[in-house]
Amino acid sequence: MTTRLLLIDDHALFRSGIAMVLAAGLSRIEIFEAASLEEALRCPADTLDLLLLDIQLPGINGLEGIAPLKHRWPEAKILMVSAFHEADSARNALARGAQGFISKTETPDRMLSIIAAQLCAEAPGEPASLSEQIRLTPRQCEVLDLLCQGLSNKMIGRRLNLSENTVRGHVQAMLATLQVSSRSEAAFIARRMGLVS
């Protein structure tokens, strides 16, 4: 079966680059491209498996575009793409129905593995089964909860009466455990798996 993917980004060079990475790394894939939400909604594909949606788009931005894209392709998963790590944007995207977040600073291999994992994931049961495999210490859970609220390491340290270096250590350990490379991704995963409320 062919996997159908739509890349929505106003930077043609990024679209071309990620399309080459996907074509080389995934078998049986059909890739559609769009520079704006308006162009994306005119995509001729009746069904799509995954949409890579840039947060910063001209006209209607990526966050505002989640709902119309979900309406057009209800079965498609949506991964947000951004050059910035903004916890608020990540939380907002997840609340609107996105499944994940990819930073444009990721290596091609890491991007490919995130996309491949999303394509292989079973939507309804995945968060619970994955959350059972995640083992965080009670202190890491406290730090993760505050991180998801958008607090800096310094502010988390003040709240928990810890040094900033100690908080940084907990954050790094958490990122490794969750197998992510940014605070925004950690917030996405934590909410998706029900690790934080």
Coordinates of C-alpha atoms in Angstrom, one line a residue:
M1 CA 0.0 0.0 0.0
T2 CA 1.3 3.5 -0.9
T3 CA 1.7 6.0 1.9
R4 CA 0.4 9.5 1.0
L5 CA 2.0 12.5 2.6
L6 CA 1.3 16.2 2.2
L7 CA 4.1 18.7 3.0
I8 CA 2.8 22.2 3.8
D9 CA 5.6 24.8 4.1
D10 CA 6.2 28.1 2.4
H11 CA 9.9 27.4 2.0
A12 CA 10.4 25.5 -1.3
L13 CA 13.9 24.5 -0.3
F14 CA 12.7 22.9 2.9
R15 CA 9.9 21.1 1.1
S16 CA 12.3 19.7 -1.5
G17 CA 14.8 18.7 1.1
I18 CA 12.3 16.8 3.3
A19 CA 10.7 15.2 0.2
M20 CA 14.1 13.8 -0.9
V21 CA 14.7 12.5 2.7
L22 CA 11.3 10.8 2.7
A23 CA 11.6 9.4 -0.8
A24 CA 15.0 7.9 0.1
G25 CA 14.0 6.6 3.5
L26 CA 10.5 5.3 3.0
S27 CA 9.3 2.8 0.5
R28 CA 6.1 3.2 -1.5
I29 CA 5.4 6.9 -0.7
E30 CA 3.5 9.5 -2.7
I31 CA 4.4 13.1 -1.7
F32 CA 2.3 16.1 -2.3
E33 CA 3.5 19.7 -1.6
A34 CA 1.8 23.0 -0.9
A35 CA 3.2 26.4 0.0
S36 CA 0.1 27.6 1.9
L37 CA -3.0 26.3 3.6
E38 CA -5.1 27.4 0.7
E39 CA -3.0 25.5 -1.7
A40 CA -3.0 22.5 0.6
L41 CA -6.8 22.3 0.6
R42 CA -6.7 22.2 -3.2
C43 CA -4.6 19.0 -3.1
P44 CA -6.2 16.4 -5.4
A45 CA -5.6 13.5 -3.0
D46 CA -8.8 11.9 -1.7
T47 CA -7.0 10.3 1.2
L48 CA -3.7 11.2 3.1
D49 CA -1.9 9.3 5.8
L50 CA 0.2 12.2 7.2
L51 CA 0.4 16.0 6.9
L52 CA 3.6 17.9 7.8
L53 CA 2.4 21.3 8.6
D54 CA 4.6 24.4 9.2
I55 CA 3.4 26.5 12.1
Q56 CA 4.5 29.8 10.4
L57 CA 2.6 30.0 7.1
P58 CA 1.5 33.1 5.1
G59 CA -2.2 33.8 5.3
I60 CA -3.8 31.3 7.6
N61 CA -1.1 30.0 9.9
G62 CA -0.5 26.3 10.7
L63 CA -2.3 26.3 14.0
E64 CA -5.4 27.8 12.5
G65 CA -5.1 25.4 9.6
I66 CA -5.4 22.2 11.7
A67 CA -9.2 22.2 11.8
P68 CA -9.9 22.7 8.1
L69 CA -7.2 20.1 7.3
K70 CA -8.8 17.6 9.8
H71 CA -12.2 18.3 8.2
R72 CA -10.8 17.6 4.6
W73 CA -8.7 14.5 5.6
P74 CA -10.1 13.2 9.0
E75 CA -8.1 10.1 8.9
A76 CA -4.7 11.9 8.4
K77 CA -2.3 12.4 11.2
I78 CA -0.8 15.9 11.5
L79 CA 2.8 16.6 12.6
M80 CA 3.6 20.3 13.2
V81 CA 6.9 21.6 11.9
S82 CA 8.7 24.7 13.2
A83 CA 12.1 26.3 13.4
F84 CA 11.3 27.4 16.9
H85 CA 10.7 25.5 20.2
E86 CA 7.6 27.3 21.6
A87 CA 5.9 25.3 24.4
D88 CA 2.7 27.4 24.0
S89 CA 2.4 26.7 20.3
A90 CA 3.1 23.0 20.9
R91 CA 0.3 22.8 23.5
N92 CA -2.0 24.7 21.3
A93 CA -1.4 22.4 18.3
L94 CA -1.9 19.3 20.4
A95 CA -5.2 20.7 21.8
R96 CA -6.3 21.3 18.2
G97 CA -5.7 17.8 17.2
A98 CA -2.0 17.5 16.0
Q99 CA -0.3 14.3 16.8
G100 CA 3.3 15.6 17.3
F101 CA 5.9 18.2 16.7
I102 CA 9.2 18.2 14.6
S103 CA 11.8 20.9 14.9
K104 CA 13.4 22.0 11.6
T105 CA 16.7 21.8 13.5
E106 CA 16.5 17.9 13.7
T107 CA 18.8 15.8 11.6
P108 CA 17.3 14.2 8.5
D109 CA 17.6 10.7 10.2
R110 CA 15.8 11.9 13.3
M111 CA 13.1 13.5 11.2
L112 CA 12.6 10.4 9.3
S113 CA 12.4 8.2 12.4
I114 CA 9.8 10.5 13.9
I115 CA 7.7 10.4 10.7
A116 CA 8.1 6.7 10.3
A117 CA 7.1 6.1 13.9
Q118 CA 4.0 8.2 13.4
L119 CA 3.0 6.3 10.3
C120 CA 3.4 3.0 12.1
A121 CA 1.6 4.1 15.2
E122 CA -1.8 2.8 16.1
A123 CA -3.9 5.9 16.9
P124 CA -6.3 4.9 19.6
G125 CA -4.2 2.5 21.8
E126 CA -0.8 4.0 21.3
P127 CA -0.6 6.6 24.1
A128 CA -1.6 4.2 26.9
S129 CA 0.7 1.4 25.8
L130 CA 3.6 3.8 25.4
S131 CA 3.0 5.5 28.7
E132 CA 3.3 2.1 30.4
Q133 CA 6.8 1.8 29.0
I134 CA 7.9 5.3 30.2
R135 CA 9.5 5.3 33.6
L136 CA 10.2 8.7 35.1
T137 CA 11.2 9.4 38.7
P138 CA 8.7 11.3 40.9
R139 CA 11.0 14.4 40.7
Q140 CA 11.2 14.1 36.9
C141 CA 7.4 14.0 36.8
E142 CA 7.2 17.2 38.8
V143 CA 9.8 18.9 36.5
L144 CA 7.9 17.6 33.4
D145 CA 4.6 19.0 34.7
L146 CA 6.2 22.5 35.2
L147 CA 8.0 22.3 31.9
C148 CA 4.6 21.6 30.2
Q149 CA 3.3 24.8 31.9
G150 CA 6.0 26.7 30.0
L151 CA 8.3 27.4 32.9
S152 CA 12.1 27.9 32.4
N153 CA 14.7 25.8 34.2
K154 CA 15.3 28.8 36.5
M155 CA 11.6 29.1 37.4
I156 CA 11.2 25.3 37.9
G157 CA 14.2 25.5 40.2
R158 CA 12.5 28.2 42.3
R159 CA 9.2 26.3 42.5
L160 CA 10.9 23.0 43.6
N161 CA 13.7 24.6 45.6
L162 CA 16.4 23.1 43.3
S163 CA 19.4 24.6 41.6
E164 CA 19.1 25.5 37.9
N165 CA 21.8 22.9 37.2
T166 CA 19.9 20.2 39.0
V167 CA 16.8 21.1 37.0
R168 CA 18.8 21.0 33.8
G169 CA 20.0 17.5 34.7
H170 CA 16.4 16.3 35.3
V171 CA 15.3 17.8 32.0
Q172 CA 18.1 16.1 30.0
A173 CA 17.3 12.8 31.7
M174 CA 13.6 13.2 30.8
L175 CA 14.4 14.1 27.2
A176 CA 16.5 10.9 26.9
T177 CA 13.8 8.8 28.6
L178 CA 11.1 10.2 26.3
Q179 CA 13.5 9.9 23.3
V180 CA 13.0 13.5 22.2
S181 CA 15.4 16.4 21.7
S182 CA 13.5 19.5 22.7
R183 CA 11.3 20.8 25.5
S184 CA 8.4 21.3 23.0
E185 CA 8.6 17.6 21.9
A186 CA 8.6 16.5 25.5
A187 CA 5.5 18.6 26.2
F188 CA 3.8 17.0 23.2
I189 CA 4.7 13.5 24.2
A190 CA 3.8 14.0 27.8
R191 CA 0.3 15.2 27.0
R192 CA -0.2 12.6 24.3
M193 CA 0.7 9.8 26.8
G194 CA -1.2 11.3 29.7
L195 CA 1.9 11.8 31.8
V196 CA 0.7 15.3 32.7
S197 CA -2.8 16.7 33.0

